[in-house]
Coordinates of C-alpha atoms and ligand atoms in Angstrom, one line a residue:
M43 CA 57.9 68.7 34.5
V44 CA 57.6 70.9 31.5
N45 CA 56.4 67.8 29.7
S46 CA 53.7 67.4 32.1
R47 CA 53.0 70.8 32.5
G48 CA 53.2 71.3 28.8
Y49 CA 50.8 68.4 28.3
S50 CA 48.5 69.7 31.1
H51 CA 48.5 73.0 29.7
S52 CA 48.0 71.7 26.1
R53 CA 45.2 69.7 27.2
A54 CA 43.7 72.8 29.3
S55 CA 44.2 74.9 26.4
S56 CA 42.9 72.6 24.1
T57 CA 40.1 72.1 26.3
S58 CA 39.4 75.6 27.0
K59 CA 40.0 76.5 23.5
F60 CA 37.6 73.7 21.9
L61 CA 35.5 73.1 25.0
P62 CA 32.4 75.1 23.7
R63 CA 32.1 73.7 20.4
R64 CA 33.9 70.5 20.7
P65 CA 31.9 68.5 23.0
T66 CA 28.9 68.2 20.7
L67 CA 30.9 66.8 17.7
Y68 CA 32.8 64.4 19.7
T69 CA 30.3 63.1 21.9
I70 CA 28.0 62.7 19.2
T71 CA 30.2 60.7 17.2
V72 CA 31.2 58.6 20.2
Y73 CA 27.4 58.2 21.0
I74 CA 26.4 57.0 17.7
I75 CA 29.6 54.7 17.5
L76 CA 28.6 53.3 21.0
L77 CA 24.9 52.9 20.0
F78 CA 26.1 51.2 17.0
V79 CA 28.3 48.7 18.6
F80 CA 25.9 48.2 21.3
S81 CA 22.7 47.6 18.9
I82 CA 25.3 45.2 16.9
V83 CA 26.2 43.4 20.2
I84 CA 22.2 43.3 21.0
F85 CA 21.4 41.8 17.8
L86 CA 24.5 39.3 17.9
F87 CA 23.2 38.1 21.4
Y88 CA 19.4 37.7 20.1
T89 CA 20.2 35.9 17.0
R90 CA 22.9 33.4 18.8
D91 CA 19.9 33.0 21.2
V92 CA 17.0 32.3 18.3
L93 CA 20.0 29.8 16.7
E94 CA 20.8 28.5 19.8
D95 CA 16.7 27.6 20.5
E96 CA 16.6 26.0 16.7
Q97 CA 19.6 24.0 17.0
K98 CA 18.6 22.6 20.3
P99 CA 17.2 19.5 18.8
L100 CA 20.2 18.7 17.3
S101 CA 21.9 17.7 20.6
S102 CA 23.2 14.2 19.6
E103 CA 20.5 12.3 21.7
D104 CA 17.4 14.5 19.8
S105 CA 19.0 14.5 16.5
Q106 CA 19.3 10.7 16.6
F107 CA 15.4 10.8 17.6
V108 CA 14.6 12.7 14.8
Q109 CA 16.6 10.6 12.3
M110 CA 15.1 7.7 13.8
Q111 CA 11.6 9.3 13.0
D112 CA 12.3 10.3 9.5
E113 CA 13.7 6.7 8.8
L114 CA 10.3 5.2 9.9
W115 CA 8.2 7.2 7.3
N116 CA 10.9 7.4 4.4
A117 CA 10.6 5.2 1.5
P118 CA 13.3 3.0 0.6
S119 CA 15.7 4.1 -2.2
S120 CA 14.1 3.1 -5.7
H121 CA 17.7 3.5 -7.3
G122 CA 16.3 5.4 -10.4
L123 CA 13.8 2.8 -11.2
H124 CA 10.7 3.9 -13.0
P125 CA 7.3 2.1 -14.3
C126 CA 7.6 0.6 -17.7
V127 CA 4.3 -0.7 -19.3
K128 CA 5.0 0.2 -23.0
P129 CA 4.7 -2.8 -25.5
T130 CA 7.6 -3.9 -28.0
S131 CA 8.0 -2.8 -31.6
K132 CA 6.6 -6.4 -32.4
Y133 CA 3.4 -6.3 -30.6
K134 CA 0.4 -6.3 -32.4
A135 CA -3.4 -6.2 -30.8
T136 CA -6.0 -8.9 -31.5
Q137 CA -7.0 -9.4 -35.0
R138 CA -10.0 -11.5 -35.2
W139 CA -13.4 -9.7 -34.1
D140 CA -16.0 -12.6 -34.3
R141 CA -14.7 -14.8 -31.4
Y142 CA -15.9 -13.7 -27.9
M143 CA -14.8 -14.6 -24.2
T144 CA -17.4 -14.0 -21.3
V145 CA -15.8 -14.4 -17.8
K146 CA -17.5 -14.7 -14.6
S147 CA -15.1 -13.1 -12.2
N148 CA -14.6 -14.6 -8.7
G149 CA -13.6 -13.4 -5.2
G150 CA -13.3 -10.0 -3.6
L151 CA -12.3 -6.9 -5.1
N152 CA -8.6 -7.7 -5.4
Q153 CA -9.0 -10.8 -6.5
M154 CA -11.4 -9.6 -9.2
R155 CA -9.1 -7.0 -10.4
T156 CA -6.2 -9.3 -10.8
G157 CA -8.4 -12.2 -12.4
I158 CA -10.0 -9.4 -14.6
S159 CA -6.3 -8.2 -15.9
D160 CA -5.1 -11.7 -16.1
M161 CA -8.3 -12.2 -18.3
V162 CA -7.2 -9.5 -20.8
A163 CA -4.0 -11.0 -21.2
V164 CA -5.8 -14.1 -22.1
A165 CA -8.0 -12.9 -24.5
R166 CA -5.1 -11.2 -26.3
I167 CA -3.3 -14.6 -26.3
M168 CA -6.3 -16.3 -27.9
N169 CA -7.5 -13.6 -30.4
A170 CA -10.5 -13.0 -28.5
T171 CA -12.7 -10.1 -27.9
L172 CA -13.6 -9.5 -24.2
V173 CA -17.1 -9.1 -22.8
I174 CA -16.8 -6.9 -19.9
P175 CA -16.8 -9.5 -17.1
Q176 CA -19.6 -10.6 -14.7
L177 CA -18.6 -9.9 -11.2
D178 CA -18.7 -12.2 -8.2
R179 CA -21.9 -11.7 -6.0
R180 CA -21.9 -15.0 -3.8
S181 CA -18.6 -14.5 -2.1
F182 CA -18.4 -13.5 1.7
W183 CA -18.5 -10.1 0.5
K184 CA -21.9 -10.6 -0.9
D185 CA -22.0 -7.2 -3.2
S186 CA -24.2 -6.9 -5.9
S187 CA -22.4 -4.2 -7.5
T188 CA -21.7 -4.7 -11.3
F189 CA -18.5 -3.9 -13.4
A190 CA -19.7 -0.4 -14.3
D191 CA -20.6 0.5 -10.6
I192 CA -17.0 -0.6 -9.6
F193 CA -14.7 0.5 -12.5
D194 CA -14.8 3.2 -15.3
E195 CA -16.0 1.3 -18.1
L196 CA -15.3 3.3 -20.8
H197 CA -11.6 4.0 -19.6
F198 CA -11.3 0.2 -19.3
M199 CA -12.4 -0.1 -22.9
T200 CA -10.5 2.7 -24.6
T201 CA -7.5 2.2 -22.6
L202 CA -6.9 -1.1 -24.0
Q203 CA -7.9 -0.6 -27.5
G204 CA -4.5 -1.1 -28.6
D205 CA -4.5 -4.6 -27.3
V206 CA -7.8 -6.2 -26.9
R207 CA -11.6 -5.4 -28.3
I208 CA -13.7 -5.0 -25.4
V209 CA -17.5 -4.7 -25.6
K210 CA -20.2 -4.3 -23.2
E211 CA -22.3 -7.1 -23.9
L212 CA -22.1 -10.2 -26.8
P213 CA -24.0 -9.4 -29.8
K214 CA -27.9 -10.5 -29.9
Q215 CA -27.3 -13.1 -32.4
L216 CA -24.7 -15.1 -29.9
E217 CA -26.5 -15.1 -27.1
S218 CA -28.1 -18.4 -27.5
V219 CA -25.5 -20.1 -29.7
P220 CA -23.7 -23.1 -27.2
R221 CA -20.6 -21.6 -25.3
A222 CA -17.6 -23.7 -24.5
R223 CA -17.6 -23.6 -20.6
K224 CA -14.1 -23.7 -19.3
H225 CA -12.5 -23.9 -15.9
F226 CA -9.1 -23.2 -17.1
T227 CA -6.4 -24.9 -15.1
S228 CA -4.6 -22.6 -12.5
W229 CA -1.4 -21.3 -13.3
S230 CA -1.5 -21.9 -17.3
S231 CA 1.3 -21.1 -19.6
M232 CA 1.2 -19.3 -22.9
G233 CA 1.0 -22.8 -24.4
Y234 CA -1.7 -24.0 -22.7
Y235 CA -3.7 -21.1 -24.0
Q236 CA -2.7 -21.3 -27.3
E237 CA -3.8 -25.2 -27.5
M238 CA -7.1 -23.7 -26.2
T239 CA -7.4 -21.9 -29.4
H240 CA -8.7 -25.2 -30.8
L241 CA -11.8 -24.6 -29.3
W242 CA -12.7 -21.9 -32.1
E243 CA -12.8 -24.6 -34.4
E244 CA -16.3 -25.4 -32.9
Y245 CA -17.4 -22.5 -31.0
Q246 CA -17.8 -18.6 -31.3
V247 CA -18.0 -18.0 -27.6
I248 CA -15.9 -19.4 -24.6
H249 CA -17.3 -19.0 -21.3
V250 CA -14.7 -18.8 -18.6
A251 CA -16.2 -19.9 -14.9
K252 CA -13.3 -18.5 -12.7
S253 CA -10.9 -15.6 -13.2
D254 CA -8.5 -16.1 -10.2
S255 CA -4.8 -17.3 -10.8
R256 CA -5.6 -18.9 -14.2
L257 CA -2.4 -17.3 -15.6
A258 CA 1.1 -18.3 -14.7
N259 CA 3.4 -15.7 -12.7
N260 CA 6.2 -16.2 -15.0
D261 CA 8.0 -17.3 -18.1
L262 CA 5.6 -15.3 -20.1
P263 CA 6.4 -13.0 -23.3
I264 CA 7.4 -9.7 -21.7
D265 CA 4.4 -8.3 -23.9
I266 CA 1.7 -10.3 -22.1
Q267 CA 3.6 -9.3 -18.9
R268 CA 3.4 -5.6 -19.3
L269 CA -0.1 -6.2 -20.8
R270 CA -1.3 -7.3 -17.5
C271 CA 0.3 -4.1 -15.8
R272 CA -1.6 -2.0 -18.3
A273 CA -4.8 -3.3 -17.6
L274 CA -4.3 -3.4 -13.6
Y275 CA -2.5 0.0 -13.0
H276 CA -3.9 1.7 -16.1
A277 CA -7.1 0.3 -17.4
L278 CA -8.9 -0.9 -14.2
R279 CA -9.6 2.8 -12.8
F280 CA -12.1 3.1 -10.3
S281 CA -15.3 4.4 -11.4
P282 CA -15.4 8.5 -10.6
Q283 CA -17.5 8.5 -7.5
I284 CA -15.2 6.3 -5.6
E285 CA -12.2 7.9 -7.1
N286 CA -13.2 11.2 -6.2
L287 CA -14.4 10.1 -2.7
G288 CA -11.3 8.2 -2.2
K289 CA -9.1 11.3 -3.0
K290 CA -11.3 13.7 -0.4
L291 CA -10.8 11.0 2.2
V292 CA -7.0 11.2 1.3
E293 CA -7.1 15.0 1.7
R294 CA -8.8 14.8 5.1
L295 CA -6.3 12.6 6.5
R296 CA -3.4 14.7 5.2
S297 CA -5.1 17.6 6.8
R298 CA -5.2 15.7 10.4
G299 CA -1.7 14.8 10.5
R300 CA 1.0 15.3 7.8
R301 CA 1.8 11.6 7.7
Y302 CA -0.2 8.4 8.0
I303 CA -0.1 4.6 8.0
A304 CA -2.5 2.8 6.2
L305 CA -3.0 -0.7 8.3
H306 CA -4.7 -3.3 6.2
L307 CA -6.2 -5.0 9.4
R308 CA -7.4 -8.3 7.8
Y309 CA -9.0 -9.2 11.2
E310 CA -12.2 -10.0 9.7
K311 CA -14.6 -13.2 10.3
D312 CA -14.0 -14.8 7.0
M313 CA -10.0 -14.6 7.3
L314 CA -10.4 -15.9 11.1
S315 CA -12.7 -18.8 10.0
F316 CA -10.6 -19.7 6.8
T317 CA -7.3 -19.9 8.4
G318 CA -8.6 -21.1 11.7
C319 CA -6.9 -19.0 14.0
T320 CA -8.5 -18.6 17.4
Y321 CA -5.8 -17.1 19.5
G322 CA -7.1 -14.6 21.8
L323 CA -10.7 -15.3 21.1
T324 CA -13.6 -17.1 23.1
D325 CA -14.8 -20.4 23.1
A326 CA -18.0 -19.4 21.5
E327 CA -16.7 -17.1 19.0
S328 CA -14.0 -20.4 18.0
E329 CA -16.8 -22.4 17.7
E330 CA -18.6 -20.0 15.5
L331 CA -15.8 -19.7 13.6
R332 CA -15.4 -23.6 12.8
I333 CA -19.1 -23.5 11.8
M334 CA -18.6 -21.3 9.4
R335 CA -15.6 -23.1 8.2
E336 CA -17.7 -26.4 8.0
N337 CA -20.3 -25.0 6.2
T338 CA -18.2 -23.1 3.3
N339 CA -18.0 -25.3 0.8
H340 CA -14.9 -23.9 -1.4
W341 CA -12.8 -24.1 1.9
K342 CA -10.8 -27.3 1.5
M343 CA -9.2 -27.5 5.1
K344 CA -11.9 -28.1 7.9
K345 CA -9.6 -29.3 10.6
I346 CA -7.2 -26.9 11.7
N347 CA -4.8 -26.8 14.7
A348 CA -4.8 -23.3 15.7
T349 CA -1.9 -23.5 17.9
E350 CA 0.1 -24.9 15.0
Q351 CA -1.4 -22.3 12.4
R352 CA -0.2 -19.4 14.9
I353 CA 3.3 -20.9 15.3
G354 CA 3.8 -21.1 11.7
G355 CA 3.0 -17.6 11.1
F356 CA 0.1 -18.3 9.2
C357 CA -2.3 -16.2 10.9
P358 CA -3.3 -12.5 10.9
L359 CA -1.7 -10.5 13.6
T360 CA -4.4 -9.4 16.4
P361 CA -5.0 -6.0 16.8
K362 CA -3.1 -6.2 20.2
E363 CA -0.1 -7.5 18.3
I364 CA -0.2 -4.8 15.7
G365 CA 0.1 -2.4 18.6
I366 CA 2.7 -4.1 20.3
F367 CA 4.6 -4.4 16.9
L368 CA 4.4 -0.7 15.6
R369 CA 5.5 0.6 19.0
A370 CA 8.4 -1.6 19.1
L371 CA 9.2 -0.4 15.6
G372 CA 9.6 3.0 17.2
Y373 CA 6.0 4.7 15.9
L374 CA 5.1 7.4 18.2
P375 CA 1.4 7.1 20.4
S376 CA 0.4 10.0 18.2
T377 CA 0.6 8.5 14.9
L378 CA -2.3 8.4 12.5
I379 CA -3.4 4.9 11.4
Y380 CA -6.0 4.7 8.9
I381 CA -7.8 1.3 9.8
A382 CA -8.4 -0.3 6.0
A383 CA -10.5 -3.1 6.8
G384 CA -14.3 -4.5 6.7
E385 CA -15.8 -5.4 10.0
I386 CA -13.7 -5.8 12.6
Y387 CA -14.4 -9.5 14.6
G388 CA -15.3 -8.7 17.9
G389 CA -16.0 -5.6 17.1
D390 CA -14.7 -2.4 19.2
A391 CA -13.9 -4.4 22.3
R392 CA -11.1 -6.0 20.2
L393 CA -9.7 -3.0 19.1
L394 CA -9.0 -1.8 22.6
E395 CA -5.4 -3.0 23.1
L396 CA -4.6 -1.2 19.8
K397 CA -6.3 2.0 20.7
S398 CA -4.6 2.3 24.0
R399 CA -1.4 2.2 22.5
F400 CA -2.6 4.3 19.1
P401 CA -5.3 6.6 20.0
N402 CA -5.4 8.2 16.6
L403 CA -6.9 5.4 15.0
I404 CA -9.1 6.7 11.6
F405 CA -12.0 4.4 10.2
K406 CA -13.6 5.2 7.2
E407 CA -16.8 6.0 9.4
T408 CA -14.7 9.0 11.1
I409 CA -13.5 10.6 8.2
A410 CA -16.3 10.5 6.0
T411 CA -19.8 11.6 6.2
Q412 CA -22.9 9.3 6.5
E413 CA -23.9 11.4 3.5
E414 CA -20.8 10.2 1.6
L415 CA -20.8 6.6 2.9
K416 CA -24.6 6.4 2.1
A417 CA -24.2 5.3 -1.4
F418 CA -21.1 2.8 -0.6
A419 CA -23.7 0.8 2.1
H420 CA -24.0 -2.8 1.3
H421 CA -21.3 -2.8 -1.2
S422 CA -18.4 -3.9 0.2
S423 CA -16.3 -4.4 -2.9
Q424 CA -17.0 -0.3 -3.1
T425 CA -15.8 0.3 0.2
A426 CA -12.9 -2.0 -0.2
A427 CA -11.9 0.2 -3.1
L428 CA -11.8 3.1 -1.0
D429 CA -9.4 1.2 1.4
Y430 CA -7.4 0.2 -1.6
I431 CA -6.8 4.1 -2.9
I432 CA -6.2 5.5 1.0
S433 CA -3.8 2.9 1.2
I434 CA -2.0 3.3 -2.2
E435 CA -1.6 6.8 -1.1
S436 CA -0.5 6.3 2.6
D437 CA 3.2 7.1 3.5
V438 CA 3.2 3.7 4.9
F439 CA 1.4 0.7 4.1
I440 CA 1.3 -2.3 6.7
P441 CA -0.8 -5.5 6.1
S442 CA -1.5 -7.6 9.1
H443 CA -1.8 -10.9 7.1
S444 CA -0.8 -11.8 3.3
G445 CA -3.8 -11.9 1.1
N446 CA -5.2 -10.4 -2.1
M447 CA -5.4 -7.0 -1.2
A448 CA -2.0 -7.0 0.8
R449 CA -0.1 -8.5 -2.2
A450 CA -2.2 -6.2 -4.8
V451 CA -1.3 -2.9 -2.6
E452 CA 2.2 -4.0 -2.0
G453 CA 2.7 -4.5 -5.9
H454 CA 1.1 -1.3 -7.0
R455 CA 3.4 0.7 -4.4
R456 CA 6.3 -1.1 -5.9
F457 CA 5.2 -0.2 -9.4
L458 CA 4.8 3.8 -8.5
G459 CA 8.1 4.1 -7.3
H460 CA 8.7 1.8 -3.8
R461 CA 6.6 3.3 -1.7
K462 CA 7.1 2.0 1.7
T463 CA 5.4 -1.6 2.9
I464 CA 6.4 -3.2 6.0
T465 CA 5.5 -7.0 5.6
P466 CA 5.5 -8.0 9.4
D467 CA 7.5 -11.3 10.0
R468 CA 4.5 -13.1 11.3
K469 CA 6.3 -16.1 12.4
G470 CA 9.2 -14.2 14.0
L471 CA 6.8 -11.9 15.7
V472 CA 4.8 -14.8 17.4
D473 CA 7.8 -16.1 18.8
I474 CA 8.6 -12.8 20.5
F475 CA 4.8 -12.0 21.5
D476 CA 4.9 -15.7 23.1
K477 CA 8.2 -14.7 25.1
L478 CA 6.5 -11.4 26.0
E479 CA 3.3 -13.1 27.5
A480 CA 6.0 -15.8 29.4
G481 CA 7.4 -12.7 30.8
Q482 CA 10.7 -13.5 29.4
L483 CA 10.8 -10.4 27.7
K484 CA 9.3 -7.1 28.3
E485 CA 8.3 -3.9 25.9
G486 CA 10.9 -1.5 25.7
S487 CA 14.3 -1.1 24.1
S488 CA 15.5 -4.9 24.0
L489 CA 12.0 -5.9 22.2
S490 CA 12.3 -2.8 19.8
Y491 CA 15.7 -3.8 18.8
L492 CA 14.4 -7.6 18.3
V493 CA 11.7 -6.3 16.3
T494 CA 13.3 -3.5 14.4
Q495 CA 16.4 -5.8 13.1
M496 CA 13.9 -8.4 12.3
H497 CA 12.0 -6.2 9.9
K498 CA 15.1 -4.3 8.4
K499 CA 14.8 -5.9 4.9
R500 CA 11.1 -6.1 4.9
Q501 CA 10.4 -2.2 4.1
G502 CA 9.5 -2.8 0.1
A503 CA 13.0 -2.1 -1.2
P504 CA 13.5 -2.9 -4.8
R505 CA 14.1 -6.6 -5.6
K506 CA 13.3 -9.0 -8.2
R507 CA 10.3 -11.1 -7.9
G508 CA 10.6 -14.2 -5.8
G509 CA 10.6 -17.7 -7.8
S510 CA 9.2 -21.0 -6.2
L511 CA 10.3 -22.4 -3.1
P512 CA 13.2 -24.8 -3.2
G513 CA 12.5 -28.3 -3.1
V514 CA 8.6 -27.7 -4.4
R515 CA 8.1 -29.8 -7.5
G516 CA 5.5 -30.3 -10.3
R517 CA 2.6 -28.0 -10.7
A518 CA 2.7 -27.2 -6.8
R519 CA 5.7 -25.0 -7.3
F520 CA 3.7 -22.4 -9.0
R521 CA 1.4 -22.0 -6.0
T522 CA 4.8 -21.3 -4.0
E523 CA 6.0 -18.7 -6.7
E524 CA 5.7 -14.8 -5.5
S525 CA 2.6 -13.4 -7.5
F526 CA 3.1 -11.4 -10.4
Y527 CA 1.0 -8.8 -9.2
E528 CA 3.0 -8.4 -5.6
N529 CA 5.9 -7.3 -7.6
P530 CA 5.7 -7.0 -11.3
Y531 CA 9.7 -6.3 -11.1
P532 CA 11.3 -6.8 -13.7
E533 CA 9.1 -6.9 -16.3
C534 CA 6.8 -3.5 -15.7
I535 CA 9.7 -2.1 -13.4
C536 CA 12.7 -0.8 -15.2
S537 CA 16.1 0.8 -14.7
S538 CA 17.0 2.0 -18.3
K539 CA 15.6 4.9 -19.9
K540 CA 14.8 3.5 -23.3
H541 CA 11.4 2.2 -21.9
Ligands
NAG703 C1 -4.6 -14.4 -34.0 O1 -5.0 -13.7 -35.2 C2 -3.8 -13.5 -36.1 C3 -4.6 -12.8 -37.2 O2 -5.4 -13.5 -37.9 C4 -3.0 -14.7 -36.3 O3 -1.7 -14.5 -36.9 C5 -2.3 -15.3 -35.2 O4 -1.9 -16.6 -35.5 C6 -3.6 -15.8 -34.3 N1 -3.2 -16.5 -33.3 C7 -3.8 -17.4 -32.3 C8 -3.1 -17.9 -31.1 O5 -4.7 -17.6 -33.0
NAG704 C1 -2.1 -28.7 18.3 O1 -1.0 -28.4 18.1 C2 0.0 -28.2 19.5 C3 1.4 -28.1 19.0 O2 1.9 -29.0 17.9 C4 -0.2 -29.5 20.4 O3 0.4 -29.2 21.4 C5 -2.0 -29.9 20.3 O4 -1.9 -30.9 21.3 C6 -2.4 -29.7 19.4 N1 -3.9 -29.5 19.8 C7 -4.9 -30.7 18.9 C8 -6.4 -30.5 19.6 O5 -4.4 -31.5 18.3

C-alpha cells in the first residue's frame, strides 16, 4: 500500500511538480523521435517497393529471358585475339620500278575487292609496279564506276607505299608497247608467280585479264598473307562520299533501336538463276531464270535439278525461311533488321512472310533520303559498298547464302574482333522446313530447340581457317578450301602481344 501510495504520490507529485514545464520538452522529444522513426520506416518501405520493382524481371523465368536475349546479341568471346598485319623484319618493298602490271578486275564489288588485294600481293611477288586496276562494267551488276568512284585512290597508294609502287596510269611511252596478256591459273602458289617473272625478259608490261581467285588461300609466306590483309582491310577504303553516307546510315539505324541485325538477303535474280533454285517460285519465274542461265556464257552449269540443289543446301534461304529461322533462334518480332541486298526477286510480295514476322525491316530507301541516294543510282557497286559498311558495323550479321559478300563480311568481322556472324546451316534447315511443311513439326519451342542447337557452333567464334575437304585430290582441292578472306586466322589474327 505504502509502496503503491508512495508511487502514486511520487507520480502525482512529480506530475504536479513538472506538469507546467515538462510536457513540452518530453512530448517534443518523443514526437521528434517518433517522427524520425516514422519517416525512416516510410523511407524503407518506399525504397523496398522501388527495389522490388527494379528486381521484378529477376524472377527466374524473366532473368532467363533477359539472359537469352543478351546471348542472341552478344559476340562470341574473342579470347584476347587481335589483328596483326605488320610485316616481319625480313620484309622489303618491291625494288624494280620499270616493270608494270595492269589488271582488269572482274565480278561484283567484293569479288573485285579481294581480287585487287590478291593482285597487290602478286605485284609484290613479281616485283612489278601496279597500275590502278580497271573495274568490271559487264557483270550482272553493270556498273560504270571507276576505281576512284568507289575507293579512296590516294589512300590506297599511300597506305601500300612500303609494299608496292602503285601508279594511276601506265607511263605514256609504255601505252603502245606489246603486253604479255595473261590469264593466271586459279589458286596459284608463290612458285608459280616466281616462274612467271620470266615474262619480264620479253615484256615490260603484263596485263592480267582476271583478278578473282588467282592466288592460293594457303601455303604462302606470312608476309604475303599479311600484305593481303593490309591491302583489303587498310588500303581499300571506300571513297569519302560512300564512307560518310555509310556512317550516317549506321547512326540512323542505331537511333531507331539500340541494336540491329544486318541480313544479307541474297535473293536476287542473278543468284537464283545461277544456282537454279526455284523453290517457292511460279512456273513463269522459273522459266525466266532458266533462260537467263542459258544465255549467260560464263555460267557453266545449265541443267540444274532445283529439288536436289535445295536438299543439298546449295540454295539461298527464301525470305520466308529466314523469317522462320530468326524467330526460331529467339529474335523478337520487334527486332530491327537491315536488309543488305539489291533488288529482291519477286519484289515486296516475296517479302510479306518475312515482314509479317519482323515488321521492322529497314532498307536503304527507308533510312537514306532520295537526295542522298541520288548519287548512287545505277551504281550497284557503290550501293553494295553502303551495304558492306552497314553489315560490318551491325551487332549481328546473317547471310542467307554463301557468296563473295558473305565471305568478305564474315572475314572482316573476324578480323575486327570476332563480331557475331550467324551462318545458317542451309542443309539442316531445309530438312526442318520440309518437316514444317509436311506438318510433322510446328513453329514453337521444339522447332526453336532444334534450330538453336544446330547453330550453337555457327556464331563466328574464333577458329583457324579450314583446309580442303577430305578425299578431294589434285587442283580441285583448292576450290574446297575455306577462303583466305573468309577467315584470315591465323596469319592476320594473333594472340601474342609481340605482333
Ligand atoms: C625483285 O627485285 C629484287 C631487287 O632487284 C631482287 O633481289 C629479287 O630477286 C626480285 N624478285 C623476283 C621474284 O624477281
Ligand atoms: C530432281 O531430283 C529429285 C530428287 O532427287 C527427283 O525426285 C526428281 O525426279 C528430279 N527431277 C527431274 C526433273 O529430274
